[in-house]
């Protein structure tokens, strides 16, 4: 892998119809830069309507991406086709891992019961649970339950979709470190052990959002950020979040908690243009 996040392409499910564009971008980038495919981390997802035809959906994604394998493939959400369909999808994903079509498999928007049902019935454990998490909706109980099960937390909407960048508390911390509000929110996510998925369509923001390694939030900053959870859920999907008042979320403790198994490690960054 190339350093921090390597080069990460998030195709994000056939649903968003961006796999062909991501495939073209990867091909263009690897041929112009000489960076080998192995140094790029490619993620896509199984859309909710495809739980009963995951094997075909995986092949379609690979064809559109023009790739032999994906690094990470997620069940986008528990969906509404039922537990049998969800387990069938997972078995198809396990078979795709066996066949070398996918390196790691995971889930998204799963609550604790859905994680436990899968864990009781799977052969390959999910590597990640991708859920919304940022200081204003930290999802602490689900984060802790996910991590306790040896599954990494991937955080979507890590900047709360840009909705709270002007908040005085965030602006003050950003000013103190001569960084942007977006960088402060992203650093919080890294410090609590989330694998953060910042999205931007703006080149200078993509660069700035990856420039997170030359400053540290101190304990006062983390305490303030940890106190900001007000249930500001940006997305419609996923279980409701609850704070866990009194839980200890120090910057170092969080980073350690997030570094576990499956070749993933918390506190990492993956850029998203989906
Ligand atoms: N699993 C799921 O159900 C799920 C749901 C939602 C999202 N996701 C994933 O998570 C990724 C990110 O989440 P998200 O898009 O919801 O939220 P986000 O990354 O928190 O925020 C993206 C928004 O913030 C703006 N932004 C980015 N960098 C900025 C900066 N430095 N300063 C000011 N504004 C900035 C972007 O605008 P510009 O583009 O104009 O820069 C965009 O409007 C998505 O791409 C997707 O892959 C997954």
PDB file of C-alpha atoms in Angstrom, residues 122-248:
ATOM      1  CA  UNK A 122     -20.952 -16.442   8.710  1.00  0.00           C
ATOM      2  CA  UNK A 123     -17.779 -18.254   7.760  1.00  0.00           C
ATOM      3  CA  UNK A 124     -15.836 -15.042   7.040  1.00  0.00           C
ATOM      4  CA  UNK A 125     -16.328 -12.296   9.588  1.00  0.00           C
ATOM      5  CA  UNK A 126     -17.097  -8.768   8.314  1.00  0.00           C
ATOM      6  CA  UNK A 127     -13.986  -6.609   8.259  1.00  0.00           C
ATOM      7  CA  UNK A 128     -15.843  -3.321   8.681  1.00  0.00           C
ATOM      8  CA  UNK A 129     -19.207  -1.790   9.527  1.00  0.00           C
ATOM      9  CA  UNK A 130     -19.586   1.479   7.586  1.00  0.00           C
ATOM     10  CA  UNK A 131     -21.784   3.838   9.609  1.00  0.00           C
ATOM     11  CA  UNK A 132     -22.326   7.560   9.999  1.00  0.00           C
ATOM     12  CA  UNK A 133     -19.996   9.051  12.606  1.00  0.00           C
ATOM     13  CA  UNK A 134     -18.818  12.606  13.267  1.00  0.00           C
ATOM     14  CA  UNK A 135     -18.661  14.773  16.403  1.00  0.00           C
ATOM     15  CA  UNK A 136     -22.323  15.849  16.103  1.00  0.00           C
ATOM     16  CA  UNK A 137     -23.563  12.246  15.690  1.00  0.00           C
ATOM     17  CA  UNK A 138     -20.850  10.048  17.075  1.00  0.00           C
ATOM     18  CA  UNK A 139     -22.750   6.762  17.121  1.00  0.00           C
ATOM     19  CA  UNK A 140     -20.734   5.814  20.180  1.00  0.00           C
ATOM     20  CA  UNK A 141     -22.734   2.793  21.343  1.00  0.00           C
ATOM     21  CA  UNK A 142     -22.707   1.190  17.905  1.00  0.00           C
ATOM     22  CA  UNK A 143     -19.061   2.158  17.409  1.00  0.00           C
ATOM     23  CA  UNK A 144     -18.108   0.474  20.671  1.00  0.00           C
ATOM     24  CA  UNK A 145     -20.252  -2.610  19.943  1.00  0.00           C
ATOM     25  CA  UNK A 146     -18.742  -2.902  16.468  1.00  0.00           C
ATOM     26  CA  UNK A 147     -15.175  -2.609  17.749  1.00  0.00           C
ATOM     27  CA  UNK A 148     -15.908  -5.035  20.623  1.00  0.00           C
ATOM     28  CA  UNK A 149     -16.797  -7.620  17.974  1.00  0.00           C
ATOM     29  CA  UNK A 150     -13.423  -7.164  16.277  1.00  0.00           C
ATOM     30  CA  UNK A 151     -14.951  -5.236  13.364  1.00  0.00           C
ATOM     31  CA  UNK A 152     -13.552  -1.899  12.216  1.00  0.00           C
ATOM     32  CA  UNK A 153     -15.695   1.213  12.010  1.00  0.00           C
ATOM     33  CA  UNK A 154     -15.664   3.036   8.684  1.00  0.00           C
ATOM     34  CA  UNK A 155     -17.177   6.489   9.163  1.00  0.00           C
ATOM     35  CA  UNK A 156     -19.267   8.033   6.445  1.00  0.00           C
ATOM     36  CA  UNK A 157     -20.239  11.712   6.481  1.00  0.00           C
ATOM     37  CA  UNK A 158     -17.169  12.340   8.680  1.00  0.00           C
ATOM     38  CA  UNK A 159     -17.531  16.107   8.145  1.00  0.00           C
ATOM     39  CA  UNK A 160     -21.304  15.995   8.766  1.00  0.00           C
ATOM     40  CA  UNK A 161     -21.651  16.762   5.057  1.00  0.00           C
ATOM     41  CA  UNK A 162     -20.183  20.196   5.685  1.00  0.00           C
ATOM     42  CA  UNK A 163     -23.216  21.256   7.726  1.00  0.00           C
ATOM     43  CA  UNK A 164     -21.445  22.409  10.874  1.00  0.00           C
ATOM     44  CA  UNK A 165     -18.101  23.742   9.717  1.00  0.00           C
ATOM     45  CA  UNK A 166     -18.918  27.243  10.961  1.00  0.00           C
ATOM     46  CA  UNK A 167     -19.715  26.153  14.498  1.00  0.00           C
ATOM     47  CA  UNK A 168     -17.715  28.387  16.873  1.00  0.00           C
ATOM     48  CA  UNK A 169     -16.254  25.454  18.828  1.00  0.00           C
ATOM     49  CA  UNK A 170     -14.893  23.892  15.639  1.00  0.00           C
ATOM     50  CA  UNK A 171     -13.646  27.193  14.237  1.00  0.00           C
ATOM     51  CA  UNK A 172     -11.813  27.905  17.520  1.00  0.00           C
ATOM     52  CA  UNK A 173     -10.026  24.534  17.512  1.00  0.00           C
ATOM     53  CA  UNK A 174      -9.169  24.954  13.843  1.00  0.00           C
ATOM     54  CA  UNK A 175      -7.734  28.422  14.476  1.00  0.00           C
ATOM     55  CA  UNK A 176      -5.670  27.136  17.411  1.00  0.00           C
ATOM     56  CA  UNK A 177      -3.950  24.573  15.162  1.00  0.00           C
ATOM     57  CA  UNK A 178      -3.930  26.700  11.991  1.00  0.00           C
ATOM     58  CA  UNK A 179      -6.029  24.050  10.244  1.00  0.00           C
ATOM     59  CA  UNK A 180      -9.509  24.075   8.705  1.00  0.00           C
ATOM     60  CA  UNK A 181     -12.755  23.087  10.419  1.00  0.00           C
ATOM     61  CA  UNK A 182     -13.012  20.117   8.050  1.00  0.00           C
ATOM     62  CA  UNK A 183      -9.558  18.935   9.106  1.00  0.00           C
ATOM     63  CA  UNK A 184     -10.547  19.175  12.786  1.00  0.00           C
ATOM     64  CA  UNK A 185     -13.635  16.985  12.251  1.00  0.00           C
ATOM     65  CA  UNK A 186     -11.607  14.462  10.259  1.00  0.00           C
ATOM     66  CA  UNK A 187      -8.853  14.353  12.874  1.00  0.00           C
ATOM     67  CA  UNK A 188     -11.456  13.676  15.577  1.00  0.00           C
ATOM     68  CA  UNK A 189     -12.640  10.688  13.532  1.00  0.00           C
ATOM     69  CA  UNK A 190      -9.123   9.369  13.161  1.00  0.00           C
ATOM     70  CA  UNK A 191      -8.421   9.843  16.866  1.00  0.00           C
ATOM     71  CA  UNK A 192     -11.432   7.800  17.949  1.00  0.00           C
ATOM     72  CA  UNK A 193     -10.285   5.012  15.625  1.00  0.00           C
ATOM     73  CA  UNK A 194     -12.651   5.516  12.705  1.00  0.00           C
ATOM     74  CA  UNK A 195     -11.531   4.825   9.154  1.00  0.00           C
ATOM     75  CA  UNK A 196     -12.798   8.110   7.734  1.00  0.00           C
ATOM     76  CA  UNK A 197     -14.373   8.502   4.298  1.00  0.00           C
ATOM     77  CA  UNK A 198     -14.299  12.211   3.430  1.00  0.00           C
ATOM     78  CA  UNK A 199     -15.922  13.110   0.147  1.00  0.00           C
ATOM     79  CA  UNK A 200     -15.199  16.135  -1.993  1.00  0.00           C
ATOM     80  CA  UNK A 201     -15.566  16.973  -5.650  1.00  0.00           C
ATOM     81  CA  UNK A 202     -13.152  19.900  -5.199  1.00  0.00           C
ATOM     82  CA  UNK A 203      -9.505  19.146  -5.885  1.00  0.00           C
ATOM     83  CA  UNK A 204      -8.009  21.535  -3.317  1.00  0.00           C
ATOM     84  CA  UNK A 205     -10.374  20.188  -0.645  1.00  0.00           C
ATOM     85  CA  UNK A 206      -9.443  16.591  -1.482  1.00  0.00           C
ATOM     86  CA  UNK A 207      -5.794  17.529  -0.961  1.00  0.00           C
ATOM     87  CA  UNK A 208      -6.521  19.455   2.257  1.00  0.00           C
ATOM     88  CA  UNK A 209      -8.720  16.679   3.620  1.00  0.00           C
ATOM     89  CA  UNK A 210      -5.761  14.294   3.367  1.00  0.00           C
ATOM     90  CA  UNK A 211      -3.370  16.721   5.063  1.00  0.00           C
ATOM     91  CA  UNK A 212      -4.070  15.544   8.589  1.00  0.00           C
ATOM     92  CA  UNK A 213      -0.755  14.262   9.787  1.00  0.00           C
ATOM     93  CA  UNK A 214       1.096  17.415  10.796  1.00  0.00           C
ATOM     94  CA  UNK A 215      -1.013  18.313  13.828  1.00  0.00           C
ATOM     95  CA  UNK A 216      -2.521  16.690  16.893  1.00  0.00           C
ATOM     96  CA  UNK A 217      -5.680  17.523  18.795  1.00  0.00           C
ATOM     97  CA  UNK A 218      -4.953  17.754  22.514  1.00  0.00           C
ATOM     98  CA  UNK A 219      -7.107  16.311  25.267  1.00  0.00           C
ATOM     99  CA  UNK A 220      -8.991  19.587  25.752  1.00  0.00           C
ATOM    100  CA  UNK A 221      -9.859  19.600  22.038  1.00  0.00           C
ATOM    101  CA  UNK A 222     -10.985  15.974  22.166  1.00  0.00           C
ATOM    102  CA  UNK A 223     -13.040  16.556  25.329  1.00  0.00           C
ATOM    103  CA  UNK A 224     -14.806  19.478  23.672  1.00  0.00           C
ATOM    104  CA  UNK A 225     -15.424  17.578  20.425  1.00  0.00           C
ATOM    105  CA  UNK A 226     -16.651  14.539  22.363  1.00  0.00           C
ATOM    106  CA  UNK A 227     -19.184  16.769  24.121  1.00  0.00           C
ATOM    107  CA  UNK A 228     -20.801  17.959  20.877  1.00  0.00           C
ATOM    108  CA  UNK A 229     -22.969  14.921  20.063  1.00  0.00           C
ATOM    109  CA  UNK A 230     -26.469  16.280  19.544  1.00  0.00           C
ATOM    110  CA  UNK A 231     -27.880  13.455  17.436  1.00  0.00           C
ATOM    111  CA  UNK A 232     -27.401  15.394  14.213  1.00  0.00           C
ATOM    112  CA  UNK A 233     -27.852  12.445  11.877  1.00  0.00           C
ATOM    113  CA  UNK A 234     -27.323  13.520   8.284  1.00  0.00           C
ATOM    114  CA  UNK A 235     -28.269  10.299   6.473  1.00  0.00           C
ATOM    115  CA  UNK A 236     -31.577   8.448   6.312  1.00  0.00           C
ATOM    116  CA  UNK A 237     -29.986   5.021   6.508  1.00  0.00           C
ATOM    117  CA  UNK A 238     -28.582   3.176   9.447  1.00  0.00           C
ATOM    118  CA  UNK A 239     -29.618   2.659  13.026  1.00  0.00           C
ATOM    119  CA  UNK A 240     -30.321   5.614  15.266  1.00  0.00           C
ATOM    120  CA  UNK A 241     -27.293   6.726  17.200  1.00  0.00           C
ATOM    121  CA  UNK A 242     -26.950   7.319  20.871  1.00  0.00           C
ATOM    122  CA  UNK A 243     -24.153   8.834  22.789  1.00  0.00           C
ATOM    123  CA  UNK A 244     -22.658   6.902  25.597  1.00  0.00           C
ATOM    124  CA  UNK A 245     -22.259   9.623  28.217  1.00  0.00           C
ATOM    125  CA  UNK A 246     -19.310   8.992  30.463  1.00  0.00           C
ATOM    126  CA  UNK A 247     -17.579   6.702  28.021  1.00  0.00           C
ATOM    127  CA  UNK A 248     -13.934   7.552  27.704  1.00  0.00           C
TER     128      UNK A 248
END
